[in-house]
Structure formats: C-alpha cells, structure tokens
C-alpha cells in the first residue's frame, strides 16, 4: 500500500539522497584504499583499519542486500542506507584524524597538510554526489516504476541487480585502479613534482578523476548494460524468479570481490615487508653510509643536526635547518619510527638514536615497489582470472542444472494444469536427465492408466444399463403374474361365497318340507299309533328318526354356512361359566339317563368371563352330547373347569369308545365320523366338531383333545381370560343335537 | 269355541295345522298370504293368529303391522311360525313378550297346539 502523503514522498527523496551519497562515499573510499596501496605513507595500523572498513563495505553490504528478506522495498533500502551511513560517518570522523596523524612534517605544515585531506573528501564526495544525482534521476524514475508495478517482484529484480553488483564492482574497481594509478599517478608526479600545493591539486585531481571514471563506469554499466539486461528477463508475474540463479550470481560476485580484497592487504603487506627488509638491511651496517635502493641512503647525524657521514650517492645534509622535515621529525622524536609521507614520494625515514648520534636511513618505496609491482599485477590478474573462472563455472552450473530444472518445473506445472503428459527431455547426461525421463514415463503411464480406467468404467456402465433393462422387463412380467394371481384369488373368494350362499339357500328351502314331514308324522301318531302293525310301527319310527336326522343336518349346514359367510353374530357379555356349564349338563341329562351314562362335573370354581353365552352353550352341548353318545352303557362323562394363566379351560371327559389314532388328525374336518362309532350311533352329522372348532376359534379360543381307542376321550376348550371379542352378524347358531 | 286364523303359504303345513287344531276343538280359518289374512280378520276376528313370515303378496310382519294400526285388531295374540332365524327379524317381532316366535323345524306339532291353548286362554 503506497501512501502518497507528502511526508512519505519527502522520506523517499531523503532516502534516495542518502543512498546516493553513501554510494559515492563508498566509491571514494575504495579508490582511496587502492591508492594507498601504491603510496604507503600512512601508519600501518590505520591502513589496515582502512582496509578492514573497505572489506566491510565491499563484502558486507551486498551480502546484507542478498540476505535481507524484506517485503517492503522501502525498509530494505532504509536498512542499506543506515549501514552505509554508519560507515560514512566513520570515514568522515576518522579521515581528518588520519590525515593529521599521517603528516610527518613539522607542526607548521601540519595544518597546511590537514586541509587538503579535509577538502579531498568533500570535494570527491561532492563530485560523486553530483554524478550520482544526475544519473540517479533516471534511476529514481526506474525505481518509481518498480514501485508502481508489482512491487515485491520488481524489488526482487532490483535486489537481483544489486546482488550482481559486487561482481561488477570488483571489475570496475580493478579497472579504475589500473586506469587511475598507472598513467595518472605518474603523470601527476612528473608534472607537479614535490610542491605541497601540488599535493592538494594532485589529490583532488586524482580523486575526482577516479571518482568520475568509476562513477561513470558504474552507472554506465548499471543503466546501459544491467538494466536492459534486467528488462530482457522474463516477467516475473506468474513464475517466481529462480532463486538458484540469483543466489549463484551473488556468490560469484562476492567471490570476485573477496579475492580482490584478499589481494589488497596481502599486496600491501608484501610491500611493507619488502621495504622493511631493504631498510633494515641498510641499518645493520652501522656507521657506514650506504645506499638503500637507487635513491635512499643512510647517514649518521649528531644531536645538533650535523651530518656526520653520508652516502656518496645521496645529497649531503649540512645542517639541521636544511634537514628535510621528515628527517628532522624523526630526529626530534628520538625514537625509531617509521613514517610514510606522501609528500616525498613515499619515502621511508628511520632514525635510530645511538648514544650521541642517530642513525638515519631513508628509502623510497617506489624503488622497492619495482619488485612489488609485478607481484601486485600477478595477484590482481590471478584474482580476476580466478573470479572469471569461477563465474564461468557457476554459469555453466546454472545452465546445466538450474536451466533443466527450471524446464522440468515448468513442464510439471503445465502438466498438472492440463492433465496431459508433456514429455520433458533434458539432455544433460546426469540425474536430471534420468529424472525427466522417469517423469515422462510416469506421466505417460498415468495417462494410459486413466484412459484404461475410463474405458473400463464406460464398459461397466453399459453392462449395468443392460442388466437394468433386463431386470425391468422381468419385473413387468412379474407384475402381470401378480395381477393374474390376485384376480384368481378374488374369483376363488367369490366362488367360495357363492357356494356358501347356495348351501344356505338350499338348506333353508329344505326346512319347510322337513317341517311338513315332522308334523304329519305326529298327526299320524296322534290318530292311532296303536292301530299300526309292528312293521308299520317300525316304519313310522324310522320315518320320524330319518326326518329328525335331516332337520339336524340342515341346521348344521346352515350353521356352517353362517360361520363361513361371517354372518354369525358373536355378542359377548359377562357371563357365569358355572351357569352355562350347568345348563348344558341339564340339557344333556335326559339323553344321558336314556343311555345309562353317568353325567357329572368336578368342582366348578366361580368363574366369570366375557363370552357369548348362547354360542358357548351350543359348543358345550355339542361336546357333552357327543361324549354321552359315544360312551357305552355304564360309562361316565364329566365336565371340569380350570383357570390356568391367561386361559380358562373347560374339559369334557368321557370313558367312551375313543377315536382311532390314525383318524385323529381328521377329527375336526367336515362330515368326519369315527369308523368305530358309525355302527353304534348312526345318527350324527359329522359336522358338529367342525362347527364347534370354528365357533371356538372365532371366539378367540382353542380346542383340542386327547383320545385312546377303547378308553375314552377328553375334549378341552380354552378361552382367553381377556374375554371374547364381539363380531357383528345377523344370525345365531341353530341347535344341533 | 275359540277361533284360530292360520296364515301359511305352504299347503301341506297349512292342512296339518288345520287338522290338528280342528281335532282339538278349535275353529280354524285359513289364509295363504298376508292380504288374504287381513281379509279373514276383517270377516271374522280370530282369537289367535298363527302367522308365517315368508309369504307372497304380503309377508307376515307387514300383516302384523297392519293389524297393529287398528285398535280393534291390535290386541289379537300372534304366534309367528317361521324358519327364519335372523336377529333382525326376531327383534322386529318380539316386542315385550307380546308375540311368540317359533322356528317350525324345532317344534313338535303337539307342543305347538299346547302353546296355542295357553295363549288363547290368556286372552
């Protein structure tokens, strides 16, 4: 989110200025350091410290830029700026101090020499700032563009540019050093000689030139080469930048710079060592003036400043006043010091007090550096070559690994989106090739598998559809069959009803003529049965009994039809079972008496039950009369009542003929008559038990029997304690014998 | 001498009843359907009616209802003689024990005559 508030804009501008300034200072510092290598008239410790700072600047800042995981470009820049600012501040603080300390002339000249140092920095810095600002305007526009678009990704690009910077910086610095020192340095020396004011001009000129060149080169490279190159890079909207490349590039740059960094102090140290060697050498031969290099020499000086002996090659110091400032300074100090003064073409002056006299030696660094220069060049070359080789290797690696990997990644992404295998073939001859080959094979397999699966699914679906069709057909057939069955069932029911109705009607019609026979038989007997002969009498009796039988049969048939047609009414009321049983027994007593059968009952507990008393009476009468009829003279019939659990059971027990075992299953069927009683008791419809069972069951009860042929039979009727449910009907039961 | 009216469509039964009742000393009138029965009642009011139910032209129950309408004939005792035994018919007929309802096949004719004697006497 970009706030375009005024404060934010001002902050941005300020940040940019600081950015530029620090960059400029950085550059001047680097150049200065390189310079110092060649003209070592500065205290060793300070120069090492300077180099250390240099290292920080060269290595640390880009490293921080590389590593700083910032989402907000502003904060990243701020961070960079603050670091640079710290270093700038350090430089600005220490540079004058350093300048002061490096001056090795008398105090009078100290101030004079301090001013150029103080001037140099702002002068060079200012020029840098100018250059930077001029160039930065276009850069700022670019940065603004970056910020306007997809910020994060564009800043990534910027960071990328900056991380490549160390590599280019290293190259630039080397170039600058080569260009700056070589021609310009010697030119300046030749033209301007040793005058102090020349020093100032020289420094300014050198610094400016160096600054300009490096600045121009840097920004030229950044804008004309780097940026177009950056612009050519693919847009990073969809695909993230491949971190591998960037990381490796940063490593390359840093390595290059590091190698330079290593070479600088090493070279310096070498120079120092060489110089020290030369000077010390001369010093060891005390008292004898000898040459130190082509221009340096040793001599002995008294405390008053009189040169005692001098090298024949060098000039003779005659008096203290004429002693060169740095020599005089060394004498004044009275202690062995090694000072480097740039004023005198990097000359070393060493003074050793030896009692009354001091031993002085001077040596010109440049004389000794002749030996050093090739070494320096070689080191620089090695560093550069090393860097280049490394860079090439990295690039090759990038191309060999990151490239194919990126391709592979792309292909995988495309495949996952389009769901079709895209063959990837990386001809790298290594694991990546294997990986891409395997991947393609796997993708192809997956596709085949998918296709196979789809095919199977469609096959199965077709099969299922067919099976479904068949099932539907079958179910249609089944439905038709069911309809037929229903129809047949209905027809059967209708048929049954018709049958029952017919029997009912026919039986009913029979009753009138049966009544007629009954009454006329009676009339006959009324009018003189005594007049009949025995044969006539017998005939008469047969007629009467046959008629009774017929009436019974018709009644029974009518009862059957009433039950089957569901017209039998069941009207349960709370009744005394004892009473009903007693009544039934009373009814049967005349018959029992006639047959000589003893009729009895067990203890009848007082029991009440919700039953239809008429129906129950008929049932019991039927059972009792059966029992009496099918028991021989002298036998016994007893009725018992028991209440057991949820049922009340009435049992009719006789000591009669029993029912043969093989016929027991048919007892309750229509027109059943036991084979062993048909002779003894011809009268019997065979419908009694069928009706009894039907009635009992209609009342919700159960009937069963136990019988042994020749011993007797017991019929048990069980009725539910909960009572008998009513059933609507229009007819009752007709009496049966 | 008591007068009995027998209303019955079956000839055999009608004759049987006439013979038996006559031999017991009753005066018997006959009718073969409800209409004829009503005519006979008008002609000569009986002391008891033996009434069949299922008859052509007019059934026994309708004849009874017709007799009930007239105060003169309202109180004639009726014994229904029928082979019908459905609850509906019975309930229509048996009112407070005023009429008897006999199922023909169950009754011996002598018993029937004894009942007639009883009912007639009660008048």
Tab-separated table of N, CA, C and O in Angstrom, chain A residues 606-683:
chain	number	residue	atom	x	y	z
A	606	UNK	N	-66.174	-70.599	40.981
A	606	UNK	CA	-66.986	-69.495	40.484
A	606	UNK	C	-66.152	-68.695	39.484
A	606	UNK	O	-65.173	-68.037	39.844
A	607	UNK	N	-66.543	-68.829	38.263
A	607	UNK	CA	-65.751	-68.121	37.245
A	607	UNK	C	-66.660	-67.326	36.338
A	607	UNK	O	-67.681	-67.831	35.885
A	608	UNK	N	-66.225	-66.104	36.099
A	608	UNK	CA	-66.979	-65.261	35.173
A	608	UNK	C	-66.079	-64.889	34.012
A	608	UNK	O	-64.885	-64.685	34.178
A	609	UNK	N	-66.698	-64.772	32.877
A	609	UNK	CA	-65.905	-64.459	31.688
A	609	UNK	C	-66.785	-63.711	30.697
A	609	UNK	O	-67.992	-63.937	30.634
A	610	UNK	N	-66.161	-62.861	29.955
A	610	UNK	CA	-66.908	-62.143	28.908
A	610	UNK	C	-66.992	-63.054	27.689
A	610	UNK	O	-66.033	-63.202	26.935
A	611	UNK	N	-68.116	-63.725	27.522
A	611	UNK	CA	-68.314	-64.634	26.383
A	611	UNK	C	-69.726	-64.447	25.852
A	611	UNK	O	-70.579	-63.847	26.496
A	612	UNK	N	-69.941	-65.018	24.663
A	612	UNK	CA	-71.304	-65.090	24.139
A	612	UNK	C	-71.912	-66.375	24.730
A	612	UNK	O	-71.537	-67.481	24.308
A	613	UNK	N	-72.840	-66.255	25.653
A	613	UNK	CA	-73.339	-67.452	26.370
A	613	UNK	C	-74.080	-68.427	25.448
A	613	UNK	O	-73.960	-69.629	25.588
A	614	UNK	N	-74.783	-67.892	24.444
A	614	UNK	CA	-75.538	-68.767	23.531
A	614	UNK	C	-74.578	-69.681	22.781
A	614	UNK	O	-74.785	-70.887	22.684
A	615	UNK	N	-73.523	-69.062	22.252
A	615	UNK	CA	-72.555	-69.832	21.458
A	615	UNK	C	-71.836	-70.847	22.321
A	615	UNK	O	-71.658	-72.005	21.921
A	616	UNK	N	-71.415	-70.394	23.498
A	616	UNK	CA	-70.698	-71.306	24.378
A	616	UNK	C	-71.585	-72.480	24.757
A	616	UNK	O	-71.138	-73.621	24.810
A	617	UNK	N	-72.835	-72.176	24.962
A	617	UNK	CA	-73.793	-73.236	25.304
A	617	UNK	C	-73.878	-74.269	24.204
A	617	UNK	O	-73.852	-75.476	24.455
A	618	UNK	N	-73.979	-73.784	23.002
A	618	UNK	CA	-74.070	-74.706	21.859
A	618	UNK	C	-72.829	-75.578	21.808
A	618	UNK	O	-72.923	-76.789	21.604
A	619	UNK	N	-71.669	-74.937	21.990
A	619	UNK	CA	-70.396	-75.678	21.928
A	619	UNK	C	-70.379	-76.776	22.992
A	619	UNK	O	-70.089	-77.936	22.701
A	620	UNK	N	-70.687	-76.371	24.219
A	620	UNK	CA	-70.630	-77.350	25.312
A	620	UNK	C	-71.669	-78.455	25.133
A	620	UNK	O	-71.379	-79.642	25.356
A	621	UNK	N	-72.847	-78.069	24.694
A	621	UNK	CA	-73.892	-79.070	24.453
A	621	UNK	C	-73.409	-80.091	23.446
A	621	UNK	O	-73.607	-81.288	23.626
A	622	UNK	N	-72.804	-79.596	22.396
A	622	UNK	CA	-72.306	-80.488	21.347
A	622	UNK	C	-71.293	-81.468	21.919
A	622	UNK	O	-71.376	-82.675	21.683
A	623	UNK	N	-70.354	-80.933	22.677
A	623	UNK	CA	-69.301	-81.792	23.220
A	623	UNK	C	-69.876	-82.806	24.208
A	623	UNK	O	-69.526	-83.997	24.167
A	624	UNK	N	-70.770	-82.338	25.067
A	624	UNK	CA	-71.336	-83.242	26.087
A	624	UNK	C	-72.187	-84.319	25.430
A	624	UNK	O	-72.080	-85.511	25.747
A	625	UNK	N	-73.018	-83.908	24.463
A	625	UNK	CA	-73.874	-84.906	23.817
A	625	UNK	C	-73.028	-85.910	23.047
A	625	UNK	O	-73.325	-87.104	23.021
A	626	UNK	N	-71.944	-85.393	22.410
A	626	UNK	CA	-71.013	-86.331	21.742
A	626	UNK	C	-70.483	-87.348	22.738
A	626	UNK	O	-70.460	-88.547	22.471
A	627	UNK	N	-70.023	-86.797	23.874
A	627	UNK	CA	-69.427	-87.663	24.892
A	627	UNK	C	-70.417	-88.739	25.341
A	627	UNK	O	-70.085	-89.920	25.429
A	628	UNK	N	-71.665	-88.296	25.595
A	628	UNK	CA	-72.693	-89.241	26.057
A	628	UNK	C	-72.972	-90.288	24.989
A	628	UNK	O	-73.042	-91.488	25.246
A	629	UNK	N	-73.115	-89.822	23.767
A	629	UNK	CA	-73.482	-90.725	22.679
A	629	UNK	C	-72.410	-91.746	22.387
A	629	UNK	O	-72.690	-92.885	22.030
A	630	UNK	N	-71.182	-91.330	22.516
A	630	UNK	CA	-70.110	-92.248	22.144
A	630	UNK	C	-69.504	-92.962	23.350
A	630	UNK	O	-68.365	-93.379	23.329
A	631	UNK	N	-70.310	-93.058	24.438
A	631	UNK	CA	-69.876	-93.825	25.604
A	631	UNK	C	-70.876	-94.965	25.838
A	631	UNK	O	-72.084	-94.741	25.815
A	632	UNK	N	-70.378	-96.146	26.044
A	632	UNK	CA	-71.315	-97.289	26.242
A	632	UNK	C	-72.045	-97.201	27.593
A	632	UNK	O	-71.658	-96.428	28.463
A	633	UNK	N	-73.050	-97.977	27.709
A	633	UNK	CA	-73.851	-98.004	28.920
A	633	UNK	C	-72.964	-98.259	30.123
A	633	UNK	O	-72.106	-99.136	30.108
A	634	UNK	N	-73.186	-97.456	31.182
A	634	UNK	CA	-72.392	-97.604	32.413
A	634	UNK	C	-71.160	-96.711	32.424
A	634	UNK	O	-70.439	-96.641	33.415
A	635	UNK	N	-70.994	-96.000	31.347
A	635	UNK	CA	-69.806	-95.124	31.290
A	635	UNK	C	-70.025	-93.825	32.019
A	635	UNK	O	-71.070	-93.579	32.615
A	636	UNK	N	-68.996	-92.992	31.931
A	636	UNK	CA	-69.049	-91.741	32.701
A	636	UNK	C	-68.613	-90.571	31.825
A	636	UNK	O	-67.687	-90.691	31.013
A	637	UNK	N	-69.348	-89.490	32.020
A	637	UNK	CA	-68.961	-88.233	31.354
A	637	UNK	C	-68.855	-87.163	32.419
A	637	UNK	O	-69.803	-86.946	33.176
A	638	UNK	N	-67.717	-86.460	32.441
A	638	UNK	CA	-67.549	-85.397	33.447
A	638	UNK	C	-67.039	-84.119	32.800
A	638	UNK	O	-66.311	-84.150	31.806
A	639	UNK	N	-67.502	-83.039	33.416
A	639	UNK	CA	-67.094	-81.709	32.910
A	639	UNK	C	-66.278	-81.016	33.990
A	639	UNK	O	-66.690	-80.965	35.144
A	640	UNK	N	-65.115	-80.470	33.613
A	640	UNK	CA	-64.267	-79.765	34.576
A	640	UNK	C	-63.939	-78.374	34.064
A	640	UNK	O	-63.869	-78.146	32.849
A	641	UNK	N	-63.746	-77.524	35.043
A	641	UNK	CA	-63.404	-76.128	34.701
A	641	UNK	C	-62.106	-75.765	35.407
A	641	UNK	O	-61.942	-76.043	36.587
A	642	UNK	N	-61.188	-75.184	34.669
A	642	UNK	CA	-59.919	-74.774	35.291
A	642	UNK	C	-59.476	-73.433	34.701
A	642	UNK	O	-59.648	-73.188	33.499
A	643	UNK	N	-58.913	-72.624	35.600
A	643	UNK	CA	-58.373	-71.341	35.114
A	643	UNK	C	-56.850	-71.395	35.213
A	643	UNK	O	-56.305	-71.463	36.302
A	644	UNK	N	-56.197	-71.412	34.089
A	644	UNK	CA	-54.739	-71.548	34.105
A	644	UNK	C	-54.111	-70.398	33.316
A	644	UNK	O	-54.311	-70.284	32.107
A	645	UNK	N	-53.398	-69.579	33.992
A	645	UNK	CA	-52.685	-68.500	33.304
A	645	UNK	C	-53.625	-67.575	32.565
A	645	UNK	O	-54.606	-67.086	33.120
A	646	UNK	N	-53.387	-67.379	31.287
A	646	UNK	CA	-54.205	-66.452	30.509
A	646	UNK	C	-55.445	-67.116	29.921
A	646	UNK	O	-56.217	-66.478	29.214
A	647	UNK	N	-55.658	-68.400	30.203
A	647	UNK	CA	-56.812	-69.105	29.614
A	647	UNK	C	-57.682	-69.760	30.689
A	647	UNK	O	-57.214	-70.140	31.755
A	648	UNK	N	-58.928	-69.887	30.321
A	648	UNK	CA	-59.870	-70.675	31.136
A	648	UNK	C	-60.212	-71.915	30.322
A	648	UNK	O	-60.607	-71.811	29.157
A	649	UNK	N	-60.034	-73.060	30.900
A	649	UNK	CA	-60.233	-74.314	30.160
A	649	UNK	C	-61.402	-75.122	30.729
A	649	UNK	O	-61.503	-75.322	31.935
A	650	UNK	N	-62.277	-75.509	29.759
A	650	UNK	CA	-63.383	-76.421	30.130
A	650	UNK	C	-63.100	-77.761	29.477
A	650	UNK	O	-62.913	-77.814	28.242
A	651	UNK	N	-63.047	-78.800	30.257
A	651	UNK	CA	-62.726	-80.138	29.725
A	651	UNK	C	-63.935	-81.068	29.863
A	651	UNK	O	-64.583	-81.117	30.918
A	652	UNK	N	-64.255	-81.753	28.772
A	652	UNK	CA	-65.338	-82.758	28.767
A	652	UNK	C	-64.692	-84.121	28.593
A	652	UNK	O	-64.123	-84.414	27.544
A	653	UNK	N	-64.799	-84.913	29.626
A	653	UNK	CA	-64.111	-86.208	29.636
A	653	UNK	C	-65.127	-87.338	29.609
A	653	UNK	O	-66.116	-87.335	30.348
A	654	UNK	N	-64.830	-88.316	28.750
A	654	UNK	CA	-65.724	-89.482	28.710
A	654	UNK	C	-64.903	-90.762	28.758
A	654	UNK	O	-63.710	-90.760	28.498
A	655	UNK	N	-65.618	-91.842	29.086
A	655	UNK	CA	-64.958	-93.156	29.119
A	655	UNK	C	-65.495	-93.982	27.972
A	655	UNK	O	-65.874	-95.137	28.128
A	656	UNK	N	-65.534	-93.353	26.831
A	656	UNK	CA	-66.211	-93.968	25.690
A	656	UNK	C	-65.273	-94.722	24.774
A	656	UNK	O	-64.209	-95.194	25.177
A	657	UNK	N	-65.701	-94.791	23.484
A	657	UNK	CA	-65.009	-95.638	22.518
A	657	UNK	C	-63.693	-95.049	22.054
A	657	UNK	O	-62.859	-95.759	21.513
A	658	UNK	N	-63.537	-93.764	22.224
A	658	UNK	CA	-62.292	-93.120	21.792
A	658	UNK	C	-62.231	-92.929	20.276
A	658	UNK	O	-63.128	-93.363	19.546
A	659	UNK	N	-61.209	-92.315	19.836
A	659	UNK	CA	-61.015	-92.070	18.390
A	659	UNK	C	-59.749	-92.802	17.963
A	659	UNK	O	-58.700	-92.621	18.580
A	660	UNK	N	-59.852	-93.625	16.907
A	660	UNK	CA	-58.659	-94.345	16.462
A	660	UNK	C	-57.527	-93.374	16.098
A	660	UNK	O	-57.774	-92.309	15.545
A	661	UNK	N	-56.353	-93.838	16.423
A	661	UNK	CA	-55.208	-92.948	16.287
A	661	UNK	C	-55.011	-92.406	14.874
A	661	UNK	O	-54.784	-91.232	14.669
A	662	UNK	N	-55.203	-93.299	13.905
A	662	UNK	CA	-54.926	-92.882	12.537
A	662	UNK	C	-55.978	-91.902	12.016
A	662	UNK	O	-55.797	-91.289	10.994
A	663	UNK	N	-57.094	-91.784	12.742
A	663	UNK	CA	-58.151	-90.875	12.298
A	663	UNK	C	-58.148	-89.571	13.068
A	663	UNK	O	-58.905	-88.655	12.768
A	664	UNK	N	-57.266	-89.465	14.067
A	664	UNK	CA	-57.319	-88.310	14.976
A	664	UNK	C	-57.049	-86.990	14.257
A	664	UNK	O	-57.594	-85.959	14.617
A	665	UNK	N	-56.224	-87.020	13.230
A	665	UNK	CA	-55.915	-85.773	12.515
A	665	UNK	C	-57.133	-85.206	11.807
A	665	UNK	O	-57.222	-84.011	11.580
A	666	UNK	N	-58.114	-86.103	11.445
A	666	UNK	CA	-59.248	-85.646	10.647
A	666	UNK	C	-60.465	-85.290	11.484
A	666	UNK	O	-61.529	-85.002	10.945
A	667	UNK	N	-60.282	-85.320	12.788
A	667	UNK	CA	-61.432	-85.164	13.701
A	667	UNK	C	-62.241	-83.909	13.411
A	667	UNK	O	-63.457	-83.917	13.411
A	668	UNK	N	-61.546	-82.793	13.155
A	668	UNK	CA	-62.279	-81.536	13.025
A	668	UNK	C	-62.694	-81.226	11.599
A	668	UNK	O	-63.151	-80.130	11.313
A	669	UNK	N	-62.535	-82.193	10.707
A	669	UNK	CA	-62.908	-81.923	9.309
A	669	UNK	C	-64.415	-82.143	9.107
A	669	UNK	O	-65.074	-82.806	9.889
A	670	UNK	N	-64.909	-81.610	7.995
A	670	UNK	CA	-66.354	-81.699	7.709
A	670	UNK	C	-66.763	-83.144	7.439
A	670	UNK	O	-66.070	-83.857	6.716
A	671	UNK	N	-67.894	-83.507	8.015
A	671	UNK	CA	-68.506	-84.836	7.808
A	671	UNK	C	-67.651	-85.994	8.316
A	671	UNK	O	-67.791	-87.128	7.875
A	672	UNK	N	-66.753	-85.679	9.282
A	672	UNK	CA	-65.964	-86.771	9.852
A	672	UNK	C	-66.811	-87.572	10.844
A	672	UNK	O	-67.485	-87.001	11.710
A	673	UNK	N	-66.742	-88.889	10.721
A	673	UNK	CA	-67.335	-89.769	11.731
A	673	UNK	C	-66.345	-90.869	11.982
A	673	UNK	O	-65.815	-91.454	11.043
A	674	UNK	N	-66.100	-91.095	13.231
A	674	UNK	CA	-65.138	-92.147	13.583
A	674	UNK	C	-65.622	-93.504	13.061
A	674	UNK	O	-66.800	-93.854	13.148
A	675	UNK	N	-64.709	-94.267	12.530
A	675	UNK	CA	-65.091	-95.556	11.926
A	675	UNK	C	-65.641	-96.537	12.966
A	675	UNK	O	-66.465	-97.393	12.648
A	676	UNK	N	-65.190	-96.352	14.203
A	676	UNK	CA	-65.612	-97.312	15.241
A	676	UNK	C	-66.976	-96.975	15.840
A	676	UNK	O	-67.513	-97.723	16.644
A	677	UNK	N	-67.570	-95.843	15.448
A	677	UNK	CA	-68.869	-95.499	16.056
A	677	UNK	C	-69.997	-95.456	15.033
A	677	UNK	O	-71.158	-95.362	15.397
A	678	UNK	N	-69.679	-95.559	13.780
A	678	UNK	CA	-70.735	-95.401	12.779
A	678	UNK	C	-71.832	-96.455	12.894
A	678	UNK	O	-72.994	-96.181	12.624
A	679	UNK	N	-71.448	-97.639	13.333
A	679	UNK	CA	-72.467	-98.692	13.537
A	679	UNK	C	-73.259	-98.431	14.800
A	679	UNK	O	-74.467	-98.539	14.831
A	680	UNK	N	-72.549	-98.040	15.852
A	680	UNK	CA	-73.209	-97.935	17.168
A	680	UNK	C	-74.100	-96.703	17.249
A	680	UNK	O	-75.122	-96.703	17.924
A	681	UNK	N	-73.722	-95.686	16.585
A	681	UNK	CA	-74.512	-94.456	16.657
A	681	UNK	C	-74.662	-93.912	15.255
A	681	UNK	O	-73.884	-93.064	14.800
A	682	UNK	N	-75.695	-94.429	14.550
A	682	UNK	CA	-75.839	-93.988	13.157
A	682	UNK	C	-76.164	-92.509	13.036
A	682	UNK	O	-75.830	-91.864	12.054
A	683	UNK	N	-76.827	-91.986	14.061
A	683	UNK	CA	-77.223	-90.592	13.968
A	683	UNK	C	-76.030	-89.693	14.287
A	683	UNK	O	-75.452	-89.743	15.364
